[in-house]
PDB file of C-alpha atoms in Angstrom:
ATOM      1  CA  MET O   2     -14.838  -8.114  10.786  1.00  0.00           C
ATOM      2  CA  ALA O   3     -16.309  -5.433  13.008  1.00  0.00           C
ATOM      3  CA  ASP O   4     -13.426  -5.833  15.424  1.00  0.00           C
ATOM      4  CA  SER O   5     -10.815  -5.230  12.731  1.00  0.00           C
ATOM      5  CA  ASP O   6     -12.724  -2.211  11.393  1.00  0.00           C
ATOM      6  CA  ALA O   7     -12.855  -0.661  14.866  1.00  0.00           C
ATOM      7  CA  HIS O   8      -9.202  -1.492  15.419  1.00  0.00           C
ATOM      8  CA  SER O   9      -8.081  -0.061  12.064  1.00  0.00           C
ATOM      9  CA  ALA O  10      -9.533   3.327  12.957  1.00  0.00           C
ATOM     10  CA  ASP O  11      -7.238   3.378  15.994  1.00  0.00           C
ATOM     11  CA  LEU O  12      -4.115   2.603  13.997  1.00  0.00           C
ATOM     12  CA  PRO O  13      -1.818   5.460  13.032  1.00  0.00           C
ATOM     13  CA  GLU O  14      -1.157   5.988   9.363  1.00  0.00           C
ATOM     14  CA  CYS O  15       1.729   3.907   8.077  1.00  0.00           C
ATOM     15  CA  PRO O  16       4.898   5.979   8.759  1.00  0.00           C
ATOM     16  CA  SER O  17       6.357   5.375   5.300  1.00  0.00           C
ATOM     17  CA  ALA O  18       3.180   6.734   3.713  1.00  0.00           C
ATOM     18  CA  GLN O  19       3.497  10.082   5.484  1.00  0.00           C
ATOM     19  CA  GLY O  20       6.614  11.207   3.692  1.00  0.00           C
ATOM     20  CA  GLY O  21       9.224  13.512   5.121  1.00  0.00           C
ATOM     21  CA  GLY O  22      11.824  10.755   5.429  1.00  0.00           C
ATOM     22  CA  LEU O  23      14.920  10.091   3.374  1.00  0.00           C
ATOM     23  CA  LEU O  24      13.248   7.897   0.752  1.00  0.00           C
ATOM     24  CA  PRO O  25      11.735   9.145  -2.515  1.00  0.00           C
ATOM     25  CA  SER O  26       7.968   8.681  -2.873  1.00  0.00           C
ATOM     26  CA  GLU O  27       8.284   5.722  -5.273  1.00  0.00           C
ATOM     27  CA  LEU O  28      10.408   3.797  -2.803  1.00  0.00           C
ATOM     28  CA  ARG O  29       8.089   4.683   0.098  1.00  0.00           C
ATOM     29  CA  ALA O  30       5.129   3.451  -1.960  1.00  0.00           C
ATOM     30  CA  TRP O  31       6.981   0.217  -2.776  1.00  0.00           C
ATOM     31  CA  MET O  32       7.732  -0.362   0.917  1.00  0.00           C
ATOM     32  CA  VAL O  33       4.058   0.146   1.837  1.00  0.00           C
ATOM     33  CA  LEU O  34       3.052  -2.296  -0.894  1.00  0.00           C
ATOM     34  CA  LEU O  35       5.570  -4.900   0.301  1.00  0.00           C
ATOM     35  CA  ALA O  36       4.443  -4.592   3.904  1.00  0.00           C
ATOM     36  CA  ALA O  37       0.772  -4.843   2.925  1.00  0.00           C
ATOM     37  CA  THR O  38       1.516  -7.911   0.804  1.00  0.00           C
ATOM     38  CA  GLY O  39       3.310  -9.526   3.727  1.00  0.00           C
ATOM     39  CA  ALA O  40       0.379  -8.833   6.039  1.00  0.00           C
ATOM     40  CA  VAL O  41      -2.074 -10.366   3.570  1.00  0.00           C
ATOM     41  CA  GLU O  42       0.138 -13.395   2.980  1.00  0.00           C
ATOM     42  CA  GLN O  43       0.546 -14.030   6.702  1.00  0.00           C
ATOM     43  CA  ARG O  44      -3.209 -13.968   7.325  1.00  0.00           C
ATOM     44  CA  LEU O  45      -4.028 -16.030   4.230  1.00  0.00           C
ATOM     45  CA  ARG O  46      -1.683 -18.889   5.158  1.00  0.00           C
ATOM     46  CA  ALA O  47      -3.850 -20.073   8.052  1.00  0.00           C
ATOM     47  CA  VAL O  48      -7.169 -19.444   6.317  1.00  0.00           C
ATOM     48  CA  VAL O  49      -6.097 -21.264   3.148  1.00  0.00           C
ATOM     49  CA  LYS O  50      -4.915 -24.273   5.157  1.00  0.00           C
ATOM     50  CA  GLU O  51      -8.160 -24.343   7.131  1.00  0.00           C
ATOM     51  CA  ARG O  52     -10.583 -23.873   4.224  1.00  0.00           C
ATOM     52  CA  LEU O  53      -8.817 -25.605   1.334  1.00  0.00           C
ATOM     53  CA  ASP O  54      -6.377 -27.908   3.172  1.00  0.00           C
ATOM     54  CA  VAL O  55      -3.483 -26.852   0.930  1.00  0.00           C
ATOM     55  CA  SER O  56      -0.278 -24.933   1.581  1.00  0.00           C
ATOM     56  CA  HIS O  57       0.021 -21.263   0.686  1.00  0.00           C
ATOM     57  CA  ASP O  58       2.303 -22.084  -2.266  1.00  0.00           C
ATOM     58  CA  GLU O  59      -0.169 -24.688  -3.539  1.00  0.00           C
ATOM     59  CA  PHE O  60      -2.923 -22.079  -3.189  1.00  0.00           C
ATOM     60  CA  LEU O  61      -0.940 -19.696  -5.403  1.00  0.00           C
ATOM     61  CA  VAL O  62      -0.779 -22.411  -8.077  1.00  0.00           C
ATOM     62  CA  LEU O  63      -4.546 -22.918  -7.809  1.00  0.00           C
ATOM     63  CA  CYS O  64      -5.113 -19.152  -8.154  1.00  0.00           C
ATOM     64  CA  LEU O  65      -2.990 -18.986 -11.311  1.00  0.00           C
ATOM     65  CA  LEU O  66      -4.891 -21.893 -12.812  1.00  0.00           C
ATOM     66  CA  ALA O  67      -8.242 -20.414 -11.775  1.00  0.00           C
ATOM     67  CA  GLU O  68      -7.552 -17.473 -14.083  1.00  0.00           C
ATOM     68  CA  GLN O  69      -7.387 -19.881 -17.039  1.00  0.00           C
ATOM     69  CA  PRO O  70     -11.055 -20.498 -17.920  1.00  0.00           C
ATOM     70  CA  GLU O  71     -10.712 -23.674 -20.004  1.00  0.00           C
ATOM     71  CA  THR O  72      -7.044 -24.226 -20.626  1.00  0.00           C
ATOM     72  CA  GLY O  73      -4.279 -24.908 -18.192  1.00  0.00           C
ATOM     73  CA  LEU O  74      -0.759 -23.641 -17.888  1.00  0.00           C
ATOM     74  CA  ARG O  75       2.525 -25.291 -18.662  1.00  0.00           C
ATOM     75  CA  MET O  76       4.618 -26.189 -15.663  1.00  0.00           C
ATOM     76  CA  THR O  77       7.425 -23.938 -16.903  1.00  0.00           C
ATOM     77  CA  ARG O  78       5.052 -20.969 -17.118  1.00  0.00           C
ATOM     78  CA  ILE O  79       3.714 -21.565 -13.600  1.00  0.00           C
ATOM     79  CA  ALA O  80       7.290 -21.715 -12.294  1.00  0.00           C
ATOM     80  CA  GLU O  81       8.103 -18.437 -14.082  1.00  0.00           C
ATOM     81  CA  LEU O  82       5.011 -16.632 -12.801  1.00  0.00           C
ATOM     82  CA  LEU O  83       5.606 -17.732  -9.210  1.00  0.00           C
ATOM     83  CA  GLY O  84       9.385 -17.370  -9.326  1.00  0.00           C
ATOM     84  CA  ARG O  85       9.775 -20.931  -8.066  1.00  0.00           C
ATOM     85  CA  PRO O  86      12.238 -23.631  -9.120  1.00  0.00           C
ATOM     86  CA  LYS O  87      10.664 -26.278 -11.354  1.00  0.00           C
ATOM     87  CA  THR O  88      11.700 -29.043  -8.947  1.00  0.00           C
ATOM     88  CA  ARG O  89       9.755 -27.480  -6.081  1.00  0.00           C
ATOM     89  CA  LEU O  90       6.773 -26.884  -8.337  1.00  0.00           C
ATOM     90  CA  THR O  91       6.795 -30.534  -9.422  1.00  0.00           C
ATOM     91  CA  TYR O  92       6.330 -31.556  -5.782  1.00  0.00           C
ATOM     92  CA  GLN O  93       3.511 -29.022  -5.239  1.00  0.00           C
ATOM     93  CA  ILE O  94       1.703 -30.145  -8.394  1.00  0.00           C
ATOM     94  CA  ALA O  95       2.040 -33.790  -7.290  1.00  0.00           C
ATOM     95  CA  CYS O  96       0.434 -32.907  -3.928  1.00  0.00           C
ATOM     96  CA  LEU O  97      -2.398 -31.042  -5.660  1.00  0.00           C
ATOM     97  CA  GLN O  98      -2.912 -33.922  -8.072  1.00  0.00           C
ATOM     98  CA  HIS O  99      -2.999 -36.413  -5.206  1.00  0.00           C
ATOM     99  CA  ALA O 100      -5.708 -34.249  -3.555  1.00  0.00           C
ATOM    100  CA  GLY O 101      -7.720 -34.332  -6.794  1.00  0.00           C
ATOM    101  CA  LEU O 102      -7.378 -30.585  -7.379  1.00  0.00           C
ATOM    102  CA  VAL O 103      -5.332 -30.563 -10.595  1.00  0.00           C
ATOM    103  CA  SER O 104      -4.676 -32.827 -13.528  1.00  0.00           C
ATOM    104  CA  ARG O 105      -1.536 -33.080 -15.619  1.00  0.00           C
ATOM    105  CA  ARG O 106      -1.156 -34.002 -19.249  1.00  0.00           C
ATOM    106  CA  SER O 107       1.580 -34.007 -21.845  1.00  0.00           C
ATOM    107  CA  VAL O 108       1.640 -31.164 -24.321  1.00  0.00           C
ATOM    108  CA  CYS O 109       1.082 -32.427 -27.841  1.00  0.00           C
ATOM    109  CA  GLY O 110       4.267 -32.249 -29.887  1.00  0.00           C
ATOM    110  CA  ASP O 111       6.519 -31.585 -26.874  1.00  0.00           C
ATOM    111  CA  LYS O 112       7.886 -34.669 -25.123  1.00  0.00           C
ATOM    112  CA  ARG O 113       8.904 -32.757 -22.007  1.00  0.00           C
ATOM    113  CA  GLY O 114       6.029 -30.254 -21.846  1.00  0.00           C
ATOM    114  CA  ILE O 115       3.410 -30.763 -19.110  1.00  0.00           C
ATOM    115  CA  GLU O 116       0.199 -28.762 -18.875  1.00  0.00           C
ATOM    116  CA  VAL O 117      -1.675 -28.472 -15.583  1.00  0.00           C
ATOM    117  CA  THR O 118      -5.406 -27.735 -15.257  1.00  0.00           C
ATOM    118  CA  LEU O 119      -7.831 -27.367 -12.380  1.00  0.00           C
ATOM    119  CA  THR O 120     -10.301 -30.146 -11.735  1.00  0.00           C
ATOM    120  CA  GLU O 121     -13.983 -29.471 -11.164  1.00  0.00           C
ATOM    121  CA  LYS O 122     -13.403 -30.278  -7.484  1.00  0.00           C
ATOM    122  CA  ALA O 123     -10.840 -27.460  -7.267  1.00  0.00           C
ATOM    123  CA  ARG O 124     -13.126 -25.029  -9.095  1.00  0.00           C
ATOM    124  CA  ARG O 125     -15.942 -25.833  -6.670  1.00  0.00           C
ATOM    125  CA  LEU O 126     -13.685 -25.465  -3.593  1.00  0.00           C
ATOM    126  CA  LEU O 127     -12.283 -22.151  -4.817  1.00  0.00           C
ATOM    127  CA  ALA O 128     -15.761 -20.825  -5.584  1.00  0.00           C
ATOM    128  CA  GLU O 129     -16.967 -21.786  -2.093  1.00  0.00           C
ATOM    129  CA  ALA O 130     -13.918 -20.349  -0.307  1.00  0.00           C
ATOM    130  CA  SER O 131     -13.283 -17.227  -2.380  1.00  0.00           C
ATOM    131  CA  GLY O 132     -15.644 -14.940  -0.454  1.00  0.00           C
ATOM    132  CA  GLY O 133     -14.005 -15.754   2.877  1.00  0.00           C
ATOM    133  CA  LEU O 134     -10.539 -15.469   1.378  1.00  0.00           C
ATOM    134  CA  ALA O 135     -11.401 -12.055  -0.084  1.00  0.00           C
ATOM    135  CA  ASP O 136     -12.633 -10.948   3.352  1.00  0.00           C
ATOM    136  CA  THR O 137      -9.328 -12.101   4.853  1.00  0.00           C
ATOM    137  CA  VAL O 138      -7.441  -9.948   2.352  1.00  0.00           C
ATOM    138  CA  LYS O 139      -9.656  -6.921   3.061  1.00  0.00           C
ATOM    139  CA  GLU O 140      -9.204  -7.349   6.817  1.00  0.00           C
ATOM    140  CA  ALA O 141      -5.430  -7.642   6.532  1.00  0.00           C
ATOM    141  CA  LEU O 142      -5.233  -4.534   4.378  1.00  0.00           C
ATOM    142  CA  ALA O 143      -7.593  -2.600   6.663  1.00  0.00           C
ATOM    143  CA  GLN O 144      -5.305  -3.284   9.603  1.00  0.00           C
ATOM    144  CA  PHE O 145      -2.302  -2.069   7.694  1.00  0.00           C
ATOM    145  CA  MET O 146      -3.307   0.855   5.508  1.00  0.00           C
ATOM    146  CA  GLY O 147      -5.959   3.502   5.238  1.00  0.00           C
ATOM    147  CA  ALA O 148      -8.884   3.545   2.815  1.00  0.00           C
ATOM    148  CA  ASP O 149      -7.135   5.932   0.404  1.00  0.00           C
ATOM    149  CA  GLN O 150      -4.086   3.696   0.255  1.00  0.00           C
ATOM    150  CA  ARG O 151      -6.220   0.569  -0.326  1.00  0.00           C
ATOM    151  CA  GLU O 152      -8.076   2.336  -3.134  1.00  0.00           C
ATOM    152  CA  ALA O 153      -4.796   3.436  -4.728  1.00  0.00           C
ATOM    153  CA  MET O 154      -3.387  -0.072  -4.451  1.00  0.00           C
ATOM    154  CA  CYS O 155      -6.481  -1.567  -6.097  1.00  0.00           C
ATOM    155  CA  GLY O 156      -6.119   1.051  -8.822  1.00  0.00           C
ATOM    156  CA  LEU O 157      -2.808  -0.542  -9.788  1.00  0.00           C
ATOM    157  CA  VAL O 158      -4.758  -3.485 -11.223  1.00  0.00           C
ATOM    158  CA  PRO O 159      -6.915  -2.064 -14.025  1.00  0.00           C
ATOM    159  CA  ASP O 160      -9.320  -5.012 -14.346  1.00  0.00           C
ATOM    160  CA  LEU O 161      -9.934  -5.275 -10.600  1.00  0.00           C
ATOM    161  CA  VAL O 162     -13.471  -4.100 -10.016  1.00  0.00           C
ATOM    162  CA  GLU O 163     -15.555  -5.019  -7.004  1.00  0.00           C
ATOM    163  CA  GLU O 164     -18.794  -6.739  -7.918  1.00  0.00           C
ATOM    164  CA  PRO O 165     -21.992  -5.157  -6.608  1.00  0.00           C
ATOM    165  CA  GLU O 166     -23.637  -6.763  -3.572  1.00  0.00           C
ATOM    166  CA  GLY O 167     -26.047  -9.575  -4.319  1.00  0.00           C
ATOM    167  CA  ARG O 168     -24.195 -10.927  -7.343  1.00  0.00           C
TER     168      ARG O 168
END
């Protein structure tokens, strides 16, 4: 990470963050956010494949399910949250189930409803990999935006608080 920190100090500030162009500040901010998201996604793809042996889209499903402490999510809700067609999601869930990372069950009282939950194996893998994945995100952001911008972006998510070292 030292290399990326040294490199980020050499990078110029993102042009769209400087203002003075034709775009209003809200649109400039949105463009910075989109570019930062793209940078994070690009870096995560390889790391997720290497550490979890799943695709990026499958990883997004695992992340959604990881936020559900005991319960799972219905397939339709996962598709809505990810903006994916249900047919594509069905394939991804089947791959995750085959890998032993999720389980599926029918929703009581709804013949067509399917709920998906993480397995203990998936919870363990995510817990082991999450520190490295978080570092990947931090590195990608550091190469793209300055500290003030990263802080502002994190401020958009009210419950996002960094845990103190040693926890």
